[in-house]
PDB file of C-alpha atoms and ligand atoms in Angstrom:
ATOM      1  CA  MET A   1      96.117 124.334  89.177  1.00 46.00           C
ATOM      2  CA  TYR A   2      98.683 124.763  91.852  1.00 46.00           C
ATOM      3  CA  ARG A   3      98.227 121.241  93.088  1.00 51.00           C
ATOM      4  CA  ILE A   4      98.745 119.535  89.714  1.00 50.00           C
ATOM      5  CA  ASN A   5     102.427 120.676  89.597  1.00 55.00           C
ATOM      6  CA  ARG A   6     103.187 119.292  93.054  1.00 63.00           C
ATOM      7  CA  SER A   7     101.935 115.897  92.923  1.00 76.00           C
ATOM      8  CA  ARG A   8     102.893 112.602  91.160  1.00 91.00           C
ATOM      9  CA  SER A   9     100.444 110.517  89.277  1.00 93.00           C
ATOM     10  CA  LEU A  10     100.227 106.682  89.139  1.00 95.00           C
ATOM     11  CA  GLU A  11     101.883 106.750  85.640  1.00 94.00           C
ATOM     12  CA  MET A  12     104.657 109.107  86.930  1.00 94.00           C
ATOM     13  CA  LEU A  13     105.721 106.826  89.824  1.00 95.00           C
ATOM     14  CA  GLY A  14     105.971 103.832  87.249  1.00 93.00           C
ATOM     15  CA  GLU A  15     108.116 105.953  85.101  1.00 93.00           C
ATOM     16  CA  ARG A  16     110.359 107.489  87.928  1.00 93.00           C
ATOM     17  CA  LEU A  17     110.699 104.401  89.957  1.00 95.00           C
ATOM     18  CA  GLY A  18     110.330 101.389  87.579  1.00 95.00           C
ATOM     19  CA  SER A  19     108.316  98.220  87.531  1.00 95.00           C
ATOM     20  CA  SER A  20     108.150  97.710  91.391  1.00 96.00           C
ATOM     21  CA  PHE A  21     105.944 100.827  91.403  1.00 96.00           C
ATOM     22  CA  LEU A  22     103.491  99.461  88.895  1.00 96.00           C
ATOM     23  CA  LEU A  23     100.991  99.457  91.735  1.00 97.00           C
ATOM     24  CA  ALA A  24      97.799  98.582  89.950  1.00 97.00           C
ATOM     25  CA  PRO A  25      99.071  95.132  88.710  1.00 97.00           C
ATOM     26  CA  ALA A  26     100.380  94.473  92.208  1.00 97.00           C
ATOM     27  CA  ILE A  27      97.062  95.102  93.605  1.00 98.00           C
ATOM     28  CA  HIS A  28      95.420  92.870  90.931  1.00 98.00           C
ATOM     29  CA  ASP A  29      97.888  89.992  91.820  1.00 97.00           C
ATOM     30  CA  LEU A  30      96.909  90.190  95.464  1.00 98.00           C
ATOM     31  CA  LEU A  31      93.276  90.121  94.493  1.00 98.00           C
ATOM     32  CA  LYS A  32      93.893  86.627  92.961  1.00 97.00           C
ATOM     33  CA  THR A  33      94.695  85.475  96.543  1.00 95.00           C
ATOM     34  CA  ARG A  34      91.903  87.082  98.457  1.00 95.00           C
ATOM     35  CA  ARG A  35      88.595  88.598  97.827  1.00 95.00           C
ATOM     36  CA  SER A  36      88.977  91.761  99.916  1.00 98.00           C
ATOM     37  CA  LEU A  37      91.939  94.069 100.558  1.00 98.00           C
ATOM     38  CA  ASP A  38      93.273  96.780 102.647  1.00 98.00           C
ATOM     39  CA  VAL A  39      95.622  99.074 101.025  1.00 98.00           C
ATOM     40  CA  LEU A  40      97.832 101.769 102.600  1.00 98.00           C
ATOM     41  CA  GLU A  41      99.634 104.659 101.073  1.00 98.00           C
ATOM     42  CA  VAL A  42     102.145 106.301 103.487  1.00 98.00           C
ATOM     43  CA  GLY A  43     102.995 110.026 102.745  1.00 97.00           C
ATOM     44  CA  PHE A  44     100.100 110.459 100.040  1.00 96.00           C
ATOM     45  CA  GLY A  45     100.703 114.183  99.592  1.00 95.00           C
ATOM     46  CA  TYR A  46      97.607 115.405  97.669  1.00 94.00           C
ATOM     47  CA  GLY A  47      96.300 111.778  97.427  1.00 95.00           C
ATOM     48  CA  HIS A  48      96.611 111.767  93.676  1.00 95.00           C
ATOM     49  CA  VAL A  49      97.894 108.183  93.249  1.00 97.00           C
ATOM     50  CA  MET A  50      95.491 106.945  95.935  1.00 97.00           C
ATOM     51  CA  LEU A  51      92.525 108.408  94.378  1.00 97.00           C
ATOM     52  CA  GLU A  52      93.537 106.981  90.921  1.00 97.00           C
ATOM     53  CA  LEU A  53      93.782 103.449  92.438  1.00 98.00           C
ATOM     54  CA  ALA A  54      90.542 103.891  94.441  1.00 98.00           C
ATOM     55  CA  TRP A  55      88.857 104.591  91.219  1.00 97.00           C
ATOM     56  CA  LEU A  56      90.589 101.829  89.300  1.00 97.00           C
ATOM     57  CA  PHE A  57      89.391  99.353  91.891  1.00 98.00           C
ATOM     58  CA  ARG A  58      85.936 100.701  92.703  1.00 97.00           C
ATOM     59  CA  GLU A  59      84.230  97.481  91.469  1.00 96.00           C
ATOM     60  CA  HIS A  60      86.365  95.395  93.940  1.00 98.00           C
ATOM     61  CA  GLU A  61      86.335  95.095  97.669  1.00 98.00           C
ATOM     62  CA  VAL A  62      89.480  97.154  98.245  1.00 98.00           C
ATOM     63  CA  ARG A  63      89.547  99.684 101.164  1.00 98.00           C
ATOM     64  CA  PHE A  64      92.090 102.523 100.813  1.00 98.00           C
ATOM     65  CA  HIS A  65      93.695 104.215 103.633  1.00 98.00           C
ATOM     66  CA  GLY A  66      96.315 107.024 103.740  1.00 98.00           C
ATOM     67  CA  VAL A  67      98.649 108.337 106.437  1.00 98.00           C
ATOM     68  CA  ASP A  68     100.388 111.587 106.034  1.00 97.00           C
ATOM     69  CA  LYS A  69     102.232 113.623 108.750  1.00 97.00           C
ATOM     70  CA  ARG A  70     100.865 116.908 107.337  1.00 94.00           C
ATOM     71  CA  LEU A  71      97.666 116.885 105.511  1.00 91.00           C
ATOM     72  CA  ASN A  72      97.046 118.969 102.438  1.00 90.00           C
ATOM     73  CA  VAL A  73      93.366 118.682 102.861  1.00 89.00           C
ATOM     74  CA  ALA A  74      91.260 120.104 105.732  1.00 89.00           C
ATOM     75  CA  ASN A  75      89.207 116.886 105.916  1.00 91.00           C
ATOM     76  CA  ARG A  76      88.486 113.724 103.904  1.00 94.00           C
ATOM     77  CA  GLU A  77      85.590 115.224 101.801  1.00 94.00           C
ATOM     78  CA  GLU A  78      88.254 117.548 100.233  1.00 94.00           C
ATOM     79  CA  LEU A  79      89.838 114.731  98.424  1.00 96.00           C
ATOM     80  CA  ARG A  80      86.691 114.939  96.181  1.00 96.00           C
ATOM     81  CA  ASP A  81      87.728 118.315  95.249  1.00 94.00           C
ATOM     82  CA  ILE A  82      91.257 117.027  94.464  1.00 94.00           C
ATOM     83  CA  ALA A  83      89.688 114.107  92.411  1.00 95.00           C
ATOM     84  CA  ARG A  84      87.801 116.868  90.365  1.00 94.00           C
ATOM     85  CA  ASP A  85      90.811 119.274  90.073  1.00 92.00           C
ATOM     86  CA  PHE A  86      93.002 116.406  88.668  1.00 92.00           C
ATOM     87  CA  ASN A  87      90.161 114.969  86.482  1.00 93.00           C
ATOM     88  CA  LEU A  88      90.462 111.538  88.047  1.00 95.00           C
ATOM     89  CA  ILE A  89      86.826 110.730  88.429  1.00 95.00           C
ATOM     90  CA  PRO A  90      83.905 111.605  85.978  1.00 94.00           C
ATOM     91  CA  GLN A  91      81.876 114.440  87.511  1.00 93.00           C
ATOM     92  CA  SER A  92      78.747 112.231  87.408  1.00 95.00           C
ATOM     93  CA  ASP A  93      80.292 109.616  89.752  1.00 95.00           C
ATOM     94  CA  LEU A  94      82.109 111.943  92.045  1.00 95.00           C
ATOM     95  CA  GLU A  95      79.437 112.375  94.768  1.00 94.00           C
ATOM     96  CA  ARG A  96      78.834 108.740  95.333  1.00 94.00           C
ATOM     97  CA  PHE A  97      82.526 107.587  95.112  1.00 95.00           C
ATOM     98  CA  THR A  98      83.881 105.987  98.277  1.00 96.00           C
ATOM     99  CA  LEU A  99      86.901 108.107  99.340  1.00 97.00           C
ATOM    100  CA  PRO A 100      89.856 106.611 101.130  1.00 98.00           C
ATOM    101  CA  SER A 101      90.286 106.869 104.865  1.00 98.00           C
ATOM    102  CA  ILE A 102      93.067 109.425 105.725  1.00 98.00           C
ATOM    103  CA  TYR A 103      94.976 110.065 108.912  1.00 97.00           C
ATOM    104  CA  SER A 104      97.442 112.666 109.929  1.00 97.00           C
ATOM    105  CA  TYR A 105     100.456 111.454 111.935  1.00 97.00           C
ATOM    106  CA  ASP A 106     104.096 110.391 111.822  1.00 98.00           C
ATOM    107  CA  ALA A 107     104.005 106.934 110.098  1.00 98.00           C
ATOM    108  CA  THR A 108     106.735 105.560 112.578  1.00 98.00           C
ATOM    109  CA  SER A 109     103.898 104.562 114.829  1.00 98.00           C
ATOM    110  CA  MET A 110     100.407 103.876 113.181  1.00 98.00           C
ATOM    111  CA  HIS A 111      97.061 103.112 114.593  1.00 98.00           C
ATOM    112  CA  PHE A 112      96.340  99.931 112.446  1.00 98.00           C
ATOM    113  CA  GLU A 113      96.037  96.747 114.239  1.00 98.00           C
ATOM    114  CA  ASP A 114      98.598  93.914 113.856  1.00 98.00           C
ATOM    115  CA  GLU A 115      98.178  92.139 110.624  1.00 98.00           C
ATOM    116  CA  SER A 116      95.374  94.250 109.154  1.00 98.00           C
ATOM    117  CA  ILE A 117      96.760  95.604 105.912  1.00 98.00           C
ATOM    118  CA  ASP A 118      97.484  93.647 102.800  1.00 98.00           C
ATOM    119  CA  PHE A 119      99.475  96.119 100.679  1.00 98.00           C
ATOM    120  CA  VAL A 120     101.507  99.164 101.631  1.00 98.00           C
ATOM    121  CA  TYR A 121     103.295 101.486  99.275  1.00 98.00           C
ATOM    122  CA  SER A 122     105.269 104.651  99.774  1.00 98.00           C
ATOM    123  CA  ALA A 123     107.121 106.933  97.356  1.00 98.00           C
ATOM    124  CA  PHE A 124     109.364 109.867  97.954  1.00 96.00           C
ATOM    125  CA  VAL A 125     108.639 109.798 101.735  1.00 97.00           C
ATOM    126  CA  VAL A 126     111.082 107.666 103.780  1.00 98.00           C
ATOM    127  CA  ARG A 127     113.972 109.857 102.799  1.00 96.00           C
ATOM    128  CA  PHE A 128     112.392 112.545 105.245  1.00 97.00           C
ATOM    129  CA  ILE A 129     111.686 110.090 108.032  1.00 98.00           C
ATOM    130  CA  GLU A 130     114.125 110.145 110.883  1.00 98.00           C
ATOM    131  CA  ARG A 131     113.594 106.712 112.466  1.00 98.00           C
ATOM    132  CA  LYS A 132     113.553 104.745 109.339  1.00 98.00           C
ATOM    133  CA  GLU A 133     113.997 101.457 111.004  1.00 98.00           C
ATOM    134  CA  LYS A 134     110.877 102.139 113.056  1.00 98.00           C
ATOM    135  CA  PHE A 135     109.003 102.768 109.997  1.00 98.00           C
ATOM    136  CA  ILE A 136     109.954  99.588 108.416  1.00 98.00           C
ATOM    137  CA  GLU A 137     109.372  97.555 111.650  1.00 98.00           C
ATOM    138  CA  GLU A 138     105.764  99.220 111.688  1.00 98.00           C
ATOM    139  CA  VAL A 139     105.014  98.386 108.145  1.00 99.00           C
ATOM    140  CA  CYS A 140     106.036  94.547 108.939  1.00 98.00           C
ATOM    141  CA  ARG A 141     103.781  94.716 112.026  1.00 98.00           C
ATOM    142  CA  ILE A 142     100.621  95.754 110.294  1.00 98.00           C
ATOM    143  CA  LEU A 143     101.009  93.619 107.046  1.00 98.00           C
ATOM    144  CA  ARG A 144      98.936  90.452 106.974  1.00 98.00           C
ATOM    145  CA  PRO A 145     100.634  87.233 106.250  1.00 98.00           C
ATOM    146  CA  GLY A 146     100.664  87.080 102.433  1.00 98.00           C
ATOM    147  CA  GLY A 147     100.767  90.766 102.213  1.00 98.00           C
ATOM    148  CA  ARG A 148     103.327  92.898 100.427  1.00 98.00           C
ATOM    149  CA  ALA A 149     104.876  96.369 100.617  1.00 98.00           C
ATOM    150  CA  VAL A 150     106.904  98.530  98.124  1.00 98.00           C
ATOM    151  CA  ILE A 151     108.828 101.224  99.988  1.00 98.00           C
ATOM    152  CA  HIS A 152     110.953 103.662  98.244  1.00 98.00           C
ATOM    153  CA  ILE A 153     113.655 104.663 100.720  1.00 96.00           C
ATOM    154  CA  GLY A 154     115.870 106.918  98.673  1.00 92.00           C
ATOM    155  CA  GLY A 155     117.668 107.893  95.413  1.00 88.00           C
ATOM    156  CA  ALA A 156     120.681 106.754  93.374  1.00 87.00           C
ATOM    157  CA  TYR A 157     124.151 105.594  94.836  1.00 86.00           C
ATOM    158  CA  TRP A 158     122.620 104.459  98.006  1.00 91.00           C
ATOM    159  CA  ASP A 159     124.086 101.010  97.759  1.00 91.00           C
ATOM    160  CA  TYR A 160     127.463 101.559  99.635  1.00 92.00           C
ATOM    161  CA  PRO A 161     129.811  98.601  99.667  1.00 91.00           C
ATOM    162  CA  TYR A 162     131.008  96.719 102.824  1.00 93.00           C
ATOM    163  CA  GLY A 163     134.230  98.411 104.014  1.00 92.00           C
ATOM    164  CA  LYS A 164     135.688 101.242 105.918  1.00 94.00           C
ATOM    165  CA  ILE A 165     133.829 104.424 106.375  1.00 95.00           C
ATOM    166  CA  ILE A 166     135.043 107.308 104.190  1.00 92.00           C
ATOM    167  CA  ASP A 167     135.394 109.681 107.071  1.00 91.00           C
ATOM    168  CA  ASN A 168     133.940 110.251 110.492  1.00 95.00           C
ATOM    169  CA  ARG A 169     131.256 112.580 109.311  1.00 93.00           C
ATOM    170  CA  ARG A 170     130.261 111.767 105.684  1.00 92.00           C
ATOM    171  CA  LEU A 171     130.612 107.870 106.279  1.00 95.00           C
ATOM    172  CA  THR A 172     129.803 106.963 102.676  1.00 92.00           C
ATOM    173  CA  ASN A 173     131.028 108.205  99.348  1.00 87.00           C
ATOM    174  CA  TYR A 174     127.773 109.496  98.032  1.00 84.00           C
ATOM    175  CA  LEU A 175     124.257 110.483  98.955  1.00 78.00           C
ATOM    176  CA  ASN A 176     122.997 108.055 101.478  1.00 89.00           C
ATOM    177  CA  ARG A 177     120.089 108.389 103.870  1.00 94.00           C
ATOM    178  CA  PHE A 178     120.070 105.057 105.598  1.00 97.00           C
ATOM    179  CA  VAL A 179     123.508 103.917 106.844  1.00 97.00           C
ATOM    180  CA  LEU A 180     124.427 100.988 109.005  1.00 98.00           C
ATOM    181  CA  LYS A 181     127.854 100.569 110.658  1.00 98.00           C
ATOM    182  CA  TYR A 182     129.788  98.462 113.006  1.00 97.00           C
ATOM    183  CA  LYS A 183     132.430 100.663 114.677  1.00 97.00           C
ATOM    184  CA  ASP A 184     134.208 102.105 111.545  1.00 96.00           C
ATOM    185  CA  GLU A 185     132.835  99.475 109.046  1.00 96.00           C
ATOM    186  CA  LEU A 186     129.893 100.123 106.796  1.00 96.00           C
ATOM    187  CA  ILE A 187     127.353  97.250 106.811  1.00 96.00           C
ATOM    188  CA  PRO A 188     125.147  97.141 103.544  1.00 96.00           C
ATOM    189  CA  LEU A 189     121.534  97.359 104.411  1.00 96.00           C
ATOM    190  CA  PRO A 190     120.282  94.581 102.090  1.00 96.00           C
ATOM    191  CA  ILE A 191     122.749  92.199 103.750  1.00 96.00           C
ATOM    192  CA  TYR A 192     121.896  93.074 107.221  1.00 97.00           C
ATOM    193  CA  MET A 193     118.069  92.770 106.679  1.00 98.00           C
ATOM    194  CA  ARG A 194     118.549  89.204 105.523  1.00 97.00           C
ATOM    195  CA  LEU A 195     119.443  88.303 109.108  1.00 98.00           C
ATOM    196  CA  PHE A 196     115.825  88.979 110.236  1.00 98.00           C
ATOM    197  CA  GLU A 197     113.721  87.289 107.532  1.00 98.00           C
ATOM    198  CA  GLY A 198     113.269  84.002 109.177  1.00 97.00           C
ATOM    199  CA  ASN A 199     110.159  82.114 107.952  1.00 97.00           C
ATOM    200  CA  THR A 200     108.150  85.436 108.380  1.00 98.00           C
ATOM    201  CA  PHE A 201     109.598  87.963 105.919  1.00 98.00           C
ATOM    202  CA  ASN A 202     111.184  88.135 102.554  1.00 98.00           C
ATOM    203  CA  PHE A 203     113.311  91.279 101.922  1.00 98.00           C
ATOM    204  CA  LYS A 204     114.260  92.195  98.524  1.00 98.00           C
ATOM    205  CA  PHE A 205     115.733  95.403  96.865  1.00 97.00           C
ATOM    206  CA  ALA A 206     114.346  96.382  93.518  1.00 97.00           C
ATOM    207  CA  GLU A 207     116.742  96.224  90.483  1.00 93.00           C
ATOM    208  CA  SER A 208     116.618 100.029  90.198  1.00 92.00           C
ATOM    209  CA  PRO A 209     119.059 102.952  90.926  1.00 92.00           C
ATOM    210  CA  HIS A 210     116.690 103.938  93.598  1.00 94.00           C
ATOM    211  CA  CYS A 211     116.598 102.303  96.980  1.00 95.00           C
ATOM    212  CA  ILE A 212     113.353 100.458  96.900  1.00 97.00           C
ATOM    213  CA  LEU A 213     112.555  97.862  99.463  1.00 98.00           C
ATOM    214  CA  LEU A 214     110.119  94.981  98.613  1.00 98.00           C
ATOM    215  CA  ILE A 215     108.616  93.209 101.506  1.00 98.00           C
ATOM    216  CA  GLN A 216     106.710  90.040 101.560  1.00 98.00           C
ATOM    217  CA  LYS A 217     105.213  88.782 104.686  1.00 98.00           C
ATOM    218  CA  THR A 218     105.067  85.038 104.551  1.00 98.00           C
ATOM    219  CA  ALA A 219     103.861  84.131 108.080  1.00 98.00           C
ATOM    220  CA  SER A 220     102.533  85.777 111.135  1.00 98.00           C
ATOM    221  CA  GLY A 221     105.030  87.796 113.266  1.00 98.00           C
ATOM    222  CA  LYS A 222     106.811  91.047 113.845  1.00 98.00           C
ATOM    223  CA  LEU A 223     110.129  92.535 112.890  1.00 98.00           C
ATOM    224  CA  ASN A 224     112.698  93.962 115.236  1.00 98.00           C
ATOM    225  CA  LEU A 225     115.945  95.131 113.363  1.00 98.00           C
ATOM    226  CA  ASN A 226     117.745  95.457 116.647  1.00 98.00           C
ATOM    227  CA  LEU A 227     119.575  98.627 115.358  1.00 98.00           C
ATOM    228  CA  ASP A 228     120.916 101.355 117.764  1.00 98.00           C
ATOM    229  CA  TYR A 229     120.153 104.812 116.487  1.00 98.00           C
ATOM    230  CA  ASN A 230     123.180 107.114 116.277  1.00 98.00           C
ATOM    231  CA  GLU A 231     121.870 110.475 117.211  1.00 98.00           C
ATOM    232  CA  LYS A 232     125.107 112.401 116.632  1.00 97.00           C
ATOM    233  CA  LEU A 233     125.515 111.132 113.105  1.00 97.00           C
ATOM    234  CA  SER A 234     121.948 111.285 112.060  1.00 97.00           C
ATOM    235  CA  MET A 235     121.052 114.834 110.524  1.00 96.00           C
ATOM    236  CA  GLN A 236     119.314 116.677 107.781  1.00 95.00           C
ATOM    237  CA  GLY A 237     120.919 115.940 104.446  1.00 90.00           C
ATOM    238  CA  ARG A 238     121.580 119.821 103.776  1.00 91.00           C
ATOM    239  CA  LYS A 239     123.736 119.904 106.961  1.00 92.00           C
ATOM    240  CA  LEU A 240     126.039 117.347 106.003  1.00 88.00           C
ATOM    241  CA  PRO A 241     125.860 118.276 103.180  1.00 86.00           C
ATOM    242  CA  LEU A 242     124.833 115.233 101.337  1.00 83.00           C
ATOM    243  CA  ARG A 243     125.947 115.172  97.596  1.00 84.00           C
ATOM    244  CA  ASN A 244     124.937 112.947  94.683  1.00 84.00           C
ATOM    245  CA  ARG A 245     127.619 111.861  92.034  1.00 82.00           C
ATOM    246  CA  LYS A 246     126.987 115.140  90.143  1.00 86.00           C
ATOM    247  CA  GLY A 247     128.023 116.997  93.242  1.00 85.00           C
ATOM    248  CA  GLU A 248     124.433 118.405  93.851  1.00 87.00           C
ATOM    249  CA  ILE A 249     123.382 119.010  97.424  1.00 87.00           C
ATOM    250  CA  LYS A 250     120.387 116.987  98.471  1.00 86.00           C
ATOM    251  CA  GLY A 251     117.795 117.219 101.201  1.00 88.00           C
ATOM    252  CA  GLY A 252     116.049 114.493 103.336  1.00 93.00           C
ATOM    253  CA  PHE A 253     117.316 113.008 106.562  1.00 96.00           C
ATOM    254  CA  ARG A 254     120.468 110.859 106.840  1.00 96.00           C
ATOM    255  CA  SER A 255     119.747 108.217 109.589  1.00 97.00           C
ATOM    256  CA  VAL A 256     122.697 106.301 110.957  1.00 98.00           C
ATOM    257  CA  TYR A 257     122.619 103.046 112.988  1.00 98.00           C
ATOM    258  CA  GLU A 258     124.988 100.964 114.957  1.00 98.00           C
ATOM    259  CA  VAL A 259     124.942  97.243 114.307  1.00 98.00           C
ATOM    260  CA  ARG A 260     125.457  95.281 117.655  1.00 98.00           C
ATOM    261  CA  GLY A 261     128.461  93.068 117.819  1.00 98.00           C
ATOM    262  CA  LYS A 262     126.250  89.962 117.997  1.00 98.00           C
ATOM    263  CA  TYR A 263     124.616  90.688 114.573  1.00 98.00           C
ATOM    264  CA  TYR A 264     127.980  91.590 113.077  1.00 97.00           C
ATOM    265  CA  ASP A 265     129.254  88.227 113.995  1.00 96.00           C
ATOM    266  CA  ALA A 266     126.061  86.572 112.712  1.00 97.00           C
ATOM    267  CA  LEU A 267     126.688  88.196 109.124  1.00 97.00           C
ATOM    268  CA  PHE A 268     130.007  86.203 109.045  1.00 94.00           C
ATOM    269  CA  ASN A 269     128.695  82.932 110.642  1.00 95.00           C
ATOM    270  CA  ARG A 270     125.829  82.836 108.432  1.00 95.00           C
ATOM    271  CA  GLU A 271     127.958  83.483 105.526  1.00 93.00           C
ATOM    272  CA  LEU A 272     125.968  86.738 104.396  1.00 93.00           C
ATOM    273  CA  LEU A 273     129.377  88.595 104.323  1.00 90.00           C
ATOM    274  CA  THR A 274     131.704  86.378 102.612  1.00 79.00           C
ATOM    275  CA  ILE A 275     135.482  86.764 101.454  1.00 69.00           C
ATOM    276  CA  GLU A 276     134.166  86.840  97.821  1.00 68.00           C
ATOM    277  CA  TYR A 277     131.644  89.564  98.732  1.00 70.00           C
ATOM    278  CA  ILE A 278     134.343  91.669 100.464  1.00 70.00           C
ATOM    279  CA  LYS A 279     136.641  91.418  97.557  1.00 65.00           C
ATOM    280  CA  HIS A 280     133.966  92.529  95.337  1.00 66.00           C
ATOM    281  CA  SER A 281     133.092  95.384  97.448  1.00 64.00           C
ATOM    282  CA  ARG A 282     136.657  96.522  97.631  1.00 58.00           C
ATOM    283  CA  LYS A 283     136.683  96.548  93.816  1.00 57.00           C
ATOM    284  CA  THR A 284     133.530  98.629  93.513  1.00 57.00           C
ATOM    285  CA  GLN A 285     134.681 101.114  96.131  1.00 52.00           C
ATOM    286  CA  LEU A 286     137.806 101.915  94.108  1.00 46.00           C
ATOM    287  CA  HIS A 287     135.709 103.064  91.212  1.00 41.00           C
TER     288      HIS A 287
HETATM  289  C1  SAM B 301     107.616 114.719  98.698  1.00 95.76           C
HETATM  290  S1  SAM B 301     106.001 114.343  99.447  1.00 95.76           S
HETATM  291  C2  SAM B 301     105.573 112.974  98.442  1.00 95.76           C
HETATM  292  C3  SAM B 301     104.114 112.822  98.210  1.00 95.76           C
HETATM  293  C4  SAM B 301     103.735 111.672  97.279  1.00 95.76           C
HETATM  294  N1  SAM B 301     104.087 110.370  97.918  1.00 95.76           N
HETATM  295  C5  SAM B 301     104.270 111.874  95.858  1.00 95.76           C
HETATM  296  O1  SAM B 301     105.152 111.050  95.462  1.00 95.76           O
HETATM  297  O2  SAM B 301     103.956 112.864  95.151  1.00 95.76           O
HETATM  298  C6  SAM B 301     106.483 113.711 100.949  1.00 95.76           C
HETATM  299  C7  SAM B 301     105.203 113.469 101.851  1.00 95.76           C
HETATM  300  O3  SAM B 301     105.682 112.706 102.998  1.00 95.76           O
HETATM  301  C8  SAM B 301     104.949 113.192 104.114  1.00 95.76           C
HETATM  302  N2  SAM B 301     105.784 112.744 105.284  1.00 95.76           N
HETATM  303  C9  SAM B 301     107.037 113.181 105.547  1.00 95.76           C
HETATM  304  N3  SAM B 301     107.449 112.693 106.783  1.00 95.76           N
HETATM  305  C10 SAM B 301     106.452 111.807 107.238  1.00 95.76           C
HETATM  306  C11 SAM B 301     106.312 110.969 108.177  1.00 95.76           C
HETATM  307  N4  SAM B 301     107.218 110.823 109.161  1.00 95.76           N
HETATM  308  N5  SAM B 301     104.987 110.308 108.372  1.00 95.76           N
HETATM  309  C12 SAM B 301     104.201 110.399 107.501  1.00 95.76           C
HETATM  310  N6  SAM B 301     104.281 111.123 106.201  1.00 95.76           N
HETATM  311  C13 SAM B 301     105.344 111.780 106.154  1.00 95.76           C
HETATM  312  C14 SAM B 301     104.978 114.727 103.793  1.00 95.76           C
HETATM  313  O4  SAM B 301     104.040 115.329 104.675  1.00 95.76           O
HETATM  314  C15 SAM B 301     104.574 114.709 102.356  1.00 95.76           C
HETATM  315  O5  SAM B 301     103.270 114.855 102.154  1.00 95.76           O
END
């Protein structure tokens, strides 16, 4: 079946992306804190993972939602055909199975109300999104306090150190689709994001070669990353071209942002960028 070759399963996500993408245990954990949940997948493709989860949690009060810019199905009912093609749900249960709700649009602006979703996940999608900062802000807006998100932003070698840009076009040594800079200095994304945690968010990056952002919303509020989009330096990866360590050209979209002077200063004032960190960065950059 053509679809089967082009869609990842729940198991494959765990294998490819590691323990932060063990989605079923994460949903089980949230169910310990609340009886009813709203779960959203961004960029669900053929809906394989979303349908598997919906089946696994069929006895619980968990509503599944999916957003994708380009739907692979003509309507929601067609998800039933996909569930059948993938053998995800026994034939006898297929007709009365509650399907996820699906929407077709760009996930940088979503229709969900503020604080209406408990868990958001997204795999192999953000690399294609042009305005990555808007997407992250949007996820933070729709999460309920106590909610979580697991967002796969890109592949290996994304974690460039603090320091001077490599050159005026490539900016970083290797494949990187989300780059922050202040003038000609690269600002590491994980460090910059810590500026905006406050009492409302906790941002962590998974211990994985992949760039996986783990968001925990601890209190009511919104996120504004205060980044200025650099239109000139942002472009399709293939145009750069963007290469990984093996020299292979990779696709996706390289988004570049300027950090404002006030926040650059705050990184030092709040000791998020320290002399020790800078020394360590220089060493790693030499390798
Ligand atoms: C490579 S597929 C990944 C599908 C699925 N998550 C998987 O891992 O198999 C990328 C998906 O992201 C969707 N996508 C790309 N940009 C998007 C955007 N800005 N908003 C919502 N969906 C987007 C595409 O339509 C496509 O279905």
